[in-house]
Amino acid sequence: MKVIALLLNIAFLTGIFCLPLQQSFAQSNGNRDLVTREIADSDAFFREMSRKPRPARDNAARVEAMLRKMTLEEKVGQMTQLTMGMFVSGADQNVQIDEAKLDKAINKYGVGSFLNVSDQALTVDRWHELIGRIQDASMKTRLKIPNLYGIDSIHGANYVQGATLFPQEIGMAATWNPALMHRAAEITAMETRAAAIPWSFSPVLDIGRQPLWARFWETFGEDPYLTKVMGVSFVRGLEGTDISSEKSVASSLKHYMGYSLPLTGRDRTTAWIPEIYLREYVMPPFAAAAAAGARTVMVNSAEINGIPGHINKKILKDMLYGEMKFDGFVVSDWEDIKKLVTFWKVAKDEKEATMLAVNAGIDMSMVPLDYSFADHLTALVKEKKVPMTRIDEAVRRILKVKYDLGLFENPMPSAAARNNFGRPEYAQVSLQAARESLVLLKNEGNILPLSKNKKVLVTGPAADSLISLNNGWTWVWQGSELSLYPKDKMTIRQAIEQKVGRKNFEFVQGTRITRKPGSPSNATPTDIDEEVDVKKALDEAKDADVVVLCLGEGSYTETPGNITDLTLPETQLKFAEAIIATGKPVVLVMVEGRPRVISRIADRVPGILLALNPSNEGGTAIADVLFGDYNPNGKLPFTYPRNPNNLIMYDHKLFETEETAFGNAANKPQFEFGTGLSYTNYQYGNLRLSQPSIPVNGEITVSVDVRNTGARAGKETAILYLRDEVASVSPAGKRVKRFAKIHLEPGQSRTLTFRLNREDFSFIGADNKPTVEAGEFTVLIGGLSDKFTLR
């Protein structure tokens, strides 16, 4: 069996394995842990992932029986979520159960859910100890309702020390590999549940169309179709086929919805989103994931068109439960009911805010630092300002998730689940994800791959930083605590030195990113760029054959990551210009979570490799690509801007990139959406449509041949776009409708086949409803195009 596992491992890493569509990832079979498959048709994979699994048992009767036994106070307790600090004393690694705090939470208030850490990730043993004590206390209550613990497992079980971490969502999007996303999510679920945590606040399904936003890297990029496919794969990986299994956790779709489109680009600020745009671009990923069975939804902390997400009945009730048929529960984000008073000024006090939020559809409040929600809600029900039917509705939903998770049968931490933590093969999946996430943006004169016999200078602020490779939500909220990072994972510097040997290697820091502590007027720490040993770096560059210049960002998320300019910091740009001025060939490695503008230097370097927070295996993956041990195949899931005020998306109107538009220069990005080079070449040909004309309710088949004309094996992502030539609502220049990711040996050719139907031809009309209109459509793929007519 070990031999079989080894062979499958090799097949996974080389990309030569192609499984039948029907074969699942079968978490229970260890021999398949490293098996992936090609994505010959994204829609077929999406439809398979979208099949909502049948529950292991129908818990409706059990839920109703429990609900009938509960008092008002017990029901309100189930709707209350508190943070770790409300049941422990101490901080960081020194947290201990505070018996008085725990007794108040469980026995007085009947708190149904806890979340978070006390700043730092904990070991599996500590998680078992803490959650075991919580559940032990819960089992001594009158009804013995288990507690539901939630955590932000964003790119792996990042709040469990020693867990396997994966590229952030923006990096996973660059892989264009939903099968890999699914496997990463399975591992995330197993390692989260191994720590006795059954609920993850992921995936982020916000659409990444505002690159200034501090959480851009938590998205799957700017396209709703790619986000939908990757998001559903994430959900099904987390929840599995049996959510009560020790290998599965409940997912939480966030941040429902519109959170990622702040008008100013600053986190948790106002978004202006017309309903037609909301339905066309923002809603589809959430609708798809809800249909696929996601158990919970977390709400947008900000507001849309003046209505805060936490009191938006249309979005929370009409659209989520009515149109999307969601059947899980809705949780608020951190303190967001309180912020209806302090930030948004839509309620005069917290009691009124609680009434508005619960009546609008909030089932559980992430309070999380006091008992105000429980006190206010109990009083509101007694005053008949919140109907008991609404309380029962919320608690029914919460209890259902707890029953589905198997918490009533198995509330205590499982020793057996530990066997699913930290398996050696998980690191190989992480490495493969990191490799596939890397995007080769420029390779003039085939400067890459580099020779291992040439003398290499590695320099720049991201060169020796695991923090830059990971970003936020890594061991701590901001990802900034270096002492918690694993010692056996290599930075770019270390991986390149191992690749070429000490004789051909030199490292000089040049500049660095330093975390500046918060001031009395601003408690939030910020990153600053500073020079370290620039002169030494310039001197060493003169003696090198090639310079690998690693620029980019440190770590951040949410409001600490707010910036006012997408341009790469001046310190880094000046350093880059000085390195370029030495006259030595420069390969630029950008390690970042959002596209920092590099137009001052991009045209002056022959090679650019983009690393979108590839995580702990990122250093190894980058070295593998730079020196040709892995053939890059990532593609941009967003449009890389050339200028800070030139934030065009790939699906712009056609006239926006014409030289004559408005009598000024064309709106040109630095790199187009879908850009991604390889060390081999692919040729597309023989595009054919099954018929020139079809009825509006018909289906058309699109086929195209893809051939590897180069000398190396590689993976190619073929992206199929569709253009509606004329429509009653001004049409996009093109929209992604399908994609495929396939492996091709040198000289090998494959025929890809896609089917398009009414859903693909539709758009949101002026009446805010899906519309299909007769007319001409253009199919575009691999530089080829053809037309057909809907009649």
PDB file of C-alpha atoms in Angstrom, residues 271-486:
ATOM      1  CA  ALA A 271     -20.418  50.692  -0.441  1.00  0.00           C
ATOM      2  CA  TRP A 272     -22.684  52.044  -3.166  1.00  0.00           C
ATOM      3  CA  ILE A 273     -23.929  49.051  -5.130  1.00  0.00           C
ATOM      4  CA  PRO A 274     -26.965  49.237  -7.414  1.00  0.00           C
ATOM      5  CA  GLU A 275     -29.141  46.139  -7.115  1.00  0.00           C
ATOM      6  CA  ILE A 276     -28.512  45.223 -10.751  1.00  0.00           C
ATOM      7  CA  TYR A 277     -24.763  45.117 -10.023  1.00  0.00           C
ATOM      8  CA  LEU A 278     -25.277  43.341  -6.708  1.00  0.00           C
ATOM      9  CA  ARG A 279     -27.170  40.552  -8.428  1.00  0.00           C
ATOM     10  CA  GLU A 280     -24.818  40.310 -11.408  1.00  0.00           C
ATOM     11  CA  TYR A 281     -21.473  40.300  -9.603  1.00  0.00           C
ATOM     12  CA  VAL A 282     -21.823  40.011  -5.829  1.00  0.00           C
ATOM     13  CA  MET A 283     -24.656  37.564  -5.204  1.00  0.00           C
ATOM     14  CA  PRO A 284     -23.770  34.559  -7.449  1.00  0.00           C
ATOM     15  CA  PRO A 285     -20.960  33.069  -5.310  1.00  0.00           C
ATOM     16  CA  PHE A 286     -23.119  33.223  -2.178  1.00  0.00           C
ATOM     17  CA  ALA A 287     -26.131  31.768  -3.969  1.00  0.00           C
ATOM     18  CA  ALA A 288     -24.068  28.882  -5.344  1.00  0.00           C
ATOM     19  CA  ALA A 289     -22.478  28.079  -1.981  1.00  0.00           C
ATOM     20  CA  ALA A 290     -25.830  28.277  -0.196  1.00  0.00           C
ATOM     21  CA  ALA A 291     -27.307  25.861  -2.733  1.00  0.00           C
ATOM     22  CA  ALA A 292     -24.347  23.541  -2.150  1.00  0.00           C
ATOM     23  CA  GLY A 293     -25.336  23.212   1.511  1.00  0.00           C
ATOM     24  CA  ALA A 294     -23.196  25.713   3.443  1.00  0.00           C
ATOM     25  CA  ARG A 295     -24.345  25.706   7.069  1.00  0.00           C
ATOM     26  CA  THR A 296     -23.786  29.319   8.160  1.00  0.00           C
ATOM     27  CA  VAL A 297     -23.418  32.848   6.824  1.00  0.00           C
ATOM     28  CA  MET A 298     -21.519  35.781   8.367  1.00  0.00           C
ATOM     29  CA  VAL A 299     -22.791  39.268   7.632  1.00  0.00           C
ATOM     30  CA  ASN A 300     -21.100  42.261   6.008  1.00  0.00           C
ATOM     31  CA  SER A 301     -19.776  44.589   8.730  1.00  0.00           C
ATOM     32  CA  ALA A 302     -20.363  47.668   6.614  1.00  0.00           C
ATOM     33  CA  GLU A 303     -23.348  49.057   4.716  1.00  0.00           C
ATOM     34  CA  ILE A 304     -24.742  49.053   1.204  1.00  0.00           C
ATOM     35  CA  ASN A 305     -26.477  52.186  -0.061  1.00  0.00           C
ATOM     36  CA  GLY A 306     -26.899  53.498   3.468  1.00  0.00           C
ATOM     37  CA  ILE A 307     -28.343  50.298   4.956  1.00  0.00           C
ATOM     38  CA  PRO A 308     -25.993  48.435   7.330  1.00  0.00           C
ATOM     39  CA  GLY A 309     -25.758  44.742   6.507  1.00  0.00           C
ATOM     40  CA  HIS A 310     -26.971  43.750   9.963  1.00  0.00           C
ATOM     41  CA  ILE A 311     -30.391  45.359   9.540  1.00  0.00           C
ATOM     42  CA  ASN A 312     -30.873  44.810   5.812  1.00  0.00           C
ATOM     43  CA  LYS A 313     -34.056  42.690   5.712  1.00  0.00           C
ATOM     44  CA  LYS A 314     -34.077  42.470   1.947  1.00  0.00           C
ATOM     45  CA  ILE A 315     -30.639  40.892   1.854  1.00  0.00           C
ATOM     46  CA  LEU A 316     -30.941  38.825   5.026  1.00  0.00           C
ATOM     47  CA  LYS A 317     -34.472  37.513   4.568  1.00  0.00           C
ATOM     48  CA  ASP A 318     -35.830  38.037   1.069  1.00  0.00           C
ATOM     49  CA  MET A 319     -32.674  37.217  -0.868  1.00  0.00           C
ATOM     50  CA  LEU A 320     -30.871  34.769   1.433  1.00  0.00           C
ATOM     51  CA  TYR A 321     -33.733  32.636   2.687  1.00  0.00           C
ATOM     52  CA  GLY A 322     -36.291  33.478   0.048  1.00  0.00           C
ATOM     53  CA  GLU A 323     -34.407  33.443  -3.253  1.00  0.00           C
ATOM     54  CA  MET A 324     -31.329  31.403  -2.314  1.00  0.00           C
ATOM     55  CA  LYS A 325     -33.244  28.902  -0.154  1.00  0.00           C
ATOM     56  CA  PHE A 326     -30.471  28.995   2.452  1.00  0.00           C
ATOM     57  CA  ASP A 327     -31.294  26.707   5.376  1.00  0.00           C
ATOM     58  CA  GLY A 328     -28.502  27.422   7.864  1.00  0.00           C
ATOM     59  CA  PHE A 329     -28.109  30.253  10.378  1.00  0.00           C
ATOM     60  CA  VAL A 330     -26.764  33.797  10.195  1.00  0.00           C
ATOM     61  CA  VAL A 331     -24.088  35.103  12.563  1.00  0.00           C
ATOM     62  CA  SER A 332     -23.054  38.724  12.965  1.00  0.00           C
ATOM     63  CA  ASP A 333     -19.466  39.854  12.693  1.00  0.00           C
ATOM     64  CA  TRP A 334     -17.426  41.232  15.597  1.00  0.00           C
ATOM     65  CA  GLU A 335     -19.412  43.751  17.706  1.00  0.00           C
ATOM     66  CA  ASP A 336     -21.487  44.709  14.697  1.00  0.00           C
ATOM     67  CA  ILE A 337     -24.780  45.088  16.534  1.00  0.00           C
ATOM     68  CA  LYS A 338     -23.103  47.574  18.854  1.00  0.00           C
ATOM     69  CA  LYS A 339     -21.704  49.385  15.811  1.00  0.00           C
ATOM     70  CA  LEU A 340     -25.225  50.071  14.577  1.00  0.00           C
ATOM     71  CA  VAL A 341     -25.132  52.658  17.363  1.00  0.00           C
ATOM     72  CA  THR A 342     -21.509  53.774  17.465  1.00  0.00           C
ATOM     73  CA  PHE A 343     -20.617  53.679  13.755  1.00  0.00           C
ATOM     74  CA  TRP A 344     -23.714  53.737  11.601  1.00  0.00           C
ATOM     75  CA  LYS A 345     -26.037  55.768  13.826  1.00  0.00           C
ATOM     76  CA  VAL A 346     -29.193  53.881  12.837  1.00  0.00           C
ATOM     77  CA  ALA A 347     -30.184  53.099  16.431  1.00  0.00           C
ATOM     78  CA  LYS A 348     -30.227  55.347  19.477  1.00  0.00           C
ATOM     79  CA  ASP A 349     -28.893  52.646  21.815  1.00  0.00           C
ATOM     80  CA  GLU A 350     -27.797  49.032  21.853  1.00  0.00           C
ATOM     81  CA  LYS A 351     -31.208  47.737  22.872  1.00  0.00           C
ATOM     82  CA  GLU A 352     -32.818  49.266  19.803  1.00  0.00           C
ATOM     83  CA  ALA A 353     -29.931  47.987  17.658  1.00  0.00           C
ATOM     84  CA  THR A 354     -30.518  44.475  19.000  1.00  0.00           C
ATOM     85  CA  MET A 355     -34.205  44.681  18.124  1.00  0.00           C
ATOM     86  CA  LEU A 356     -33.472  45.893  14.594  1.00  0.00           C
ATOM     87  CA  ALA A 357     -30.784  43.266  13.929  1.00  0.00           C
ATOM     88  CA  VAL A 358     -32.649  40.239  15.257  1.00  0.00           C
ATOM     89  CA  ASN A 359     -35.897  41.211  13.535  1.00  0.00           C
ATOM     90  CA  ALA A 360     -33.944  41.715  10.296  1.00  0.00           C
ATOM     91  CA  GLY A 361     -32.579  38.168  10.428  1.00  0.00           C
ATOM     92  CA  ILE A 362     -29.490  37.940  12.669  1.00  0.00           C
ATOM     93  CA  ASP A 363     -29.657  34.548  14.396  1.00  0.00           C
ATOM     94  CA  MET A 364     -26.482  34.688  16.478  1.00  0.00           C
ATOM     95  CA  SER A 365     -24.667  37.764  17.725  1.00  0.00           C
ATOM     96  CA  MET A 366     -20.868  37.802  17.885  1.00  0.00           C
ATOM     97  CA  VAL A 367     -21.249  40.124  20.835  1.00  0.00           C
ATOM     98  CA  PRO A 368     -18.456  39.204  21.909  1.00  0.00           C
ATOM     99  CA  LEU A 369     -17.090  41.020  24.974  1.00  0.00           C
ATOM    100  CA  ASP A 370     -20.070  41.290  27.331  1.00  0.00           C
ATOM    101  CA  TYR A 371     -23.580  39.991  28.020  1.00  0.00           C
ATOM    102  CA  SER A 372     -25.454  43.001  26.733  1.00  0.00           C
ATOM    103  CA  PHE A 373     -27.022  41.179  23.782  1.00  0.00           C
ATOM    104  CA  ALA A 374     -28.558  38.477  25.990  1.00  0.00           C
ATOM    105  CA  ASP A 375     -29.876  41.006  28.495  1.00  0.00           C
ATOM    106  CA  HIS A 376     -31.370  43.268  25.826  1.00  0.00           C
ATOM    107  CA  LEU A 377     -32.890  40.474  23.756  1.00  0.00           C
ATOM    108  CA  THR A 378     -34.546  38.849  26.767  1.00  0.00           C
ATOM    109  CA  ALA A 379     -36.105  42.179  27.686  1.00  0.00           C
ATOM    110  CA  LEU A 380     -37.208  42.845  24.090  1.00  0.00           C
ATOM    111  CA  VAL A 381     -39.057  39.542  23.880  1.00  0.00           C
ATOM    112  CA  LYS A 382     -40.815  40.202  27.174  1.00  0.00           C
ATOM    113  CA  GLU A 383     -41.775  43.638  25.846  1.00  0.00           C
ATOM    114  CA  LYS A 384     -43.066  41.977  22.647  1.00  0.00           C
ATOM    115  CA  LYS A 385     -40.720  44.035  20.493  1.00  0.00           C
ATOM    116  CA  VAL A 386     -39.129  40.833  19.190  1.00  0.00           C
ATOM    117  CA  PRO A 387     -41.672  38.043  18.642  1.00  0.00           C
ATOM    118  CA  MET A 388     -41.059  34.625  20.168  1.00  0.00           C
ATOM    119  CA  THR A 389     -41.586  33.146  16.718  1.00  0.00           C
ATOM    120  CA  ARG A 390     -38.464  34.981  15.571  1.00  0.00           C
ATOM    121  CA  ILE A 391     -36.476  33.633  18.550  1.00  0.00           C
ATOM    122  CA  ASP A 392     -37.653  30.096  17.806  1.00  0.00           C
ATOM    123  CA  GLU A 393     -36.717  30.500  14.159  1.00  0.00           C
ATOM    124  CA  ALA A 394     -33.159  31.523  15.047  1.00  0.00           C
ATOM    125  CA  VAL A 395     -32.649  28.860  17.708  1.00  0.00           C
ATOM    126  CA  ARG A 396     -34.132  26.175  15.461  1.00  0.00           C
ATOM    127  CA  ARG A 397     -31.491  26.994  12.851  1.00  0.00           C
ATOM    128  CA  ILE A 398     -28.658  26.966  15.403  1.00  0.00           C
ATOM    129  CA  LEU A 399     -29.743  23.690  16.982  1.00  0.00           C
ATOM    130  CA  LYS A 400     -30.021  22.071  13.570  1.00  0.00           C
ATOM    131  CA  VAL A 401     -26.359  22.844  12.829  1.00  0.00           C
ATOM    132  CA  LYS A 402     -25.307  21.490  16.222  1.00  0.00           C
ATOM    133  CA  TYR A 403     -27.248  18.272  15.661  1.00  0.00           C
ATOM    134  CA  ASP A 404     -25.925  17.946  12.106  1.00  0.00           C
ATOM    135  CA  LEU A 405     -22.365  18.342  13.396  1.00  0.00           C
ATOM    136  CA  GLY A 406     -22.946  15.416  15.759  1.00  0.00           C
ATOM    137  CA  LEU A 407     -22.183  17.550  18.807  1.00  0.00           C
ATOM    138  CA  PHE A 408     -25.071  16.128  20.834  1.00  0.00           C
ATOM    139  CA  GLU A 409     -23.680  12.617  20.362  1.00  0.00           C
ATOM    140  CA  ASN A 410     -20.001  13.548  20.585  1.00  0.00           C
ATOM    141  CA  PRO A 411     -19.478  16.908  22.274  1.00  0.00           C
ATOM    142  CA  MET A 412     -16.041  16.146  23.757  1.00  0.00           C
ATOM    143  CA  PRO A 413     -12.698  16.463  21.935  1.00  0.00           C
ATOM    144  CA  SER A 414     -11.809  13.293  20.055  1.00  0.00           C
ATOM    145  CA  ALA A 415      -8.470  11.612  20.619  1.00  0.00           C
ATOM    146  CA  ALA A 416      -8.944   9.717  17.355  1.00  0.00           C
ATOM    147  CA  ALA A 417      -9.325  12.960  15.402  1.00  0.00           C
ATOM    148  CA  ARG A 418      -5.754  13.848  16.309  1.00  0.00           C
ATOM    149  CA  ASN A 419      -4.651  11.234  13.790  1.00  0.00           C
ATOM    150  CA  ASN A 420      -5.857  13.587  11.049  1.00  0.00           C
ATOM    151  CA  PHE A 421      -3.486  16.364  12.156  1.00  0.00           C
ATOM    152  CA  GLY A 422      -0.095  17.101  10.653  1.00  0.00           C
ATOM    153  CA  ARG A 423       0.202  14.197   8.255  1.00  0.00           C
ATOM    154  CA  PRO A 424       3.372  14.397   6.117  1.00  0.00           C
ATOM    155  CA  GLU A 425       1.426  14.275   2.844  1.00  0.00           C
ATOM    156  CA  TYR A 426      -0.394  17.505   3.720  1.00  0.00           C
ATOM    157  CA  ALA A 427       2.814  19.504   3.173  1.00  0.00           C
ATOM    158  CA  GLN A 428       3.029  18.114  -0.357  1.00  0.00           C
ATOM    159  CA  VAL A 429      -0.449  19.387  -1.115  1.00  0.00           C
ATOM    160  CA  SER A 430       0.516  22.782   0.297  1.00  0.00           C
ATOM    161  CA  LEU A 431       3.673  22.838  -1.836  1.00  0.00           C
ATOM    162  CA  GLN A 432       1.725  21.921  -4.958  1.00  0.00           C
ATOM    163  CA  ALA A 433      -0.785  24.669  -4.238  1.00  0.00           C
ATOM    164  CA  ALA A 434       2.035  27.173  -3.735  1.00  0.00           C
ATOM    165  CA  ARG A 435       3.672  26.175  -7.017  1.00  0.00           C
ATOM    166  CA  GLU A 436       0.444  26.416  -8.998  1.00  0.00           C
ATOM    167  CA  SER A 437      -0.347  29.795  -7.435  1.00  0.00           C
ATOM    168  CA  LEU A 438       2.788  31.485  -8.779  1.00  0.00           C
ATOM    169  CA  VAL A 439       2.216  33.679 -11.841  1.00  0.00           C
ATOM    170  CA  LEU A 440       5.016  34.369 -14.293  1.00  0.00           C
ATOM    171  CA  LEU A 441       4.154  37.821 -15.593  1.00  0.00           C
ATOM    172  CA  LYS A 442       7.229  38.618 -17.664  1.00  0.00           C
ATOM    173  CA  ASN A 443      10.120  36.633 -19.142  1.00  0.00           C
ATOM    174  CA  GLU A 444      11.971  38.741 -21.687  1.00  0.00           C
ATOM    175  CA  GLY A 445      14.765  36.950 -23.472  1.00  0.00           C
ATOM    176  CA  ASN A 446      13.924  33.802 -21.530  1.00  0.00           C
ATOM    177  CA  ILE A 447      15.861  35.080 -18.539  1.00  0.00           C
ATOM    178  CA  LEU A 448      13.995  32.400 -16.611  1.00  0.00           C
ATOM    179  CA  PRO A 449      14.611  29.725 -15.613  1.00  0.00           C
ATOM    180  CA  LEU A 450      17.906  30.738 -14.050  1.00  0.00           C
ATOM    181  CA  SER A 451      21.017  28.596 -14.242  1.00  0.00           C
ATOM    182  CA  LYS A 452      22.124  27.066 -10.953  1.00  0.00           C
ATOM    183  CA  ASN A 453      25.709  27.721 -12.010  1.00  0.00           C
ATOM    184  CA  LYS A 454      25.350  31.500 -12.107  1.00  0.00           C
ATOM    185  CA  LYS A 455      26.121  33.738  -9.136  1.00  0.00           C
ATOM    186  CA  VAL A 456      22.869  35.019  -7.647  1.00  0.00           C
ATOM    187  CA  LEU A 457      22.264  37.961  -5.355  1.00  0.00           C
ATOM    188  CA  VAL A 458      19.007  37.742  -3.410  1.00  0.00           C
ATOM    189  CA  THR A 459      17.842  40.988  -1.866  1.00  0.00           C
ATOM    190  CA  GLY A 460      14.812  42.988  -0.846  1.00  0.00           C
ATOM    191  CA  PRO A 461      12.338  43.198   2.041  1.00  0.00           C
ATOM    192  CA  ALA A 462      10.400  40.039   1.107  1.00  0.00           C
ATOM    193  CA  ALA A 463      13.464  37.873   0.498  1.00  0.00           C
ATOM    194  CA  ASP A 464      13.853  36.508   3.998  1.00  0.00           C
ATOM    195  CA  SER A 465      10.312  36.772   5.340  1.00  0.00           C
ATOM    196  CA  LEU A 466       7.818  34.016   6.096  1.00  0.00           C
ATOM    197  CA  ILE A 467       5.516  36.820   7.212  1.00  0.00           C
ATOM    198  CA  SER A 468       5.365  38.269   3.686  1.00  0.00           C
ATOM    199  CA  LEU A 469       4.768  34.821   2.221  1.00  0.00           C
ATOM    200  CA  ASN A 470       1.770  34.272   4.510  1.00  0.00           C
ATOM    201  CA  ASN A 471       0.133  37.611   5.363  1.00  0.00           C
ATOM    202  CA  GLY A 472      -2.652  37.995   7.938  1.00  0.00           C
ATOM    203  CA  TRP A 473      -4.587  35.244   9.723  1.00  0.00           C
ATOM    204  CA  THR A 474      -1.337  33.368  10.352  1.00  0.00           C
ATOM    205  CA  TRP A 475      -0.855  32.256  13.966  1.00  0.00           C
ATOM    206  CA  VAL A 476      -2.112  35.694  15.063  1.00  0.00           C
ATOM    207  CA  TRP A 477      -4.747  38.003  13.568  1.00  0.00           C
ATOM    208  CA  GLN A 478      -2.250  40.214  11.732  1.00  0.00           C
ATOM    209  CA  GLY A 479       0.198  37.400  10.927  1.00  0.00           C
ATOM    210  CA  SER A 480       2.980  39.460  12.434  1.00  0.00           C
ATOM    211  CA  GLU A 481       4.392  37.300  15.248  1.00  0.00           C
ATOM    212  CA  LEU A 482       7.555  35.770  13.780  1.00  0.00           C
ATOM    213  CA  SER A 483       8.264  33.613  16.843  1.00  0.00           C
ATOM    214  CA  LEU A 484       5.213  31.465  16.071  1.00  0.00           C
ATOM    215  CA  TYR A 485       6.260  30.609  12.519  1.00  0.00           C
ATOM    216  CA  PRO A 486       7.679  27.111  11.881  1.00  0.00           C
TER     217      PRO A 486
END
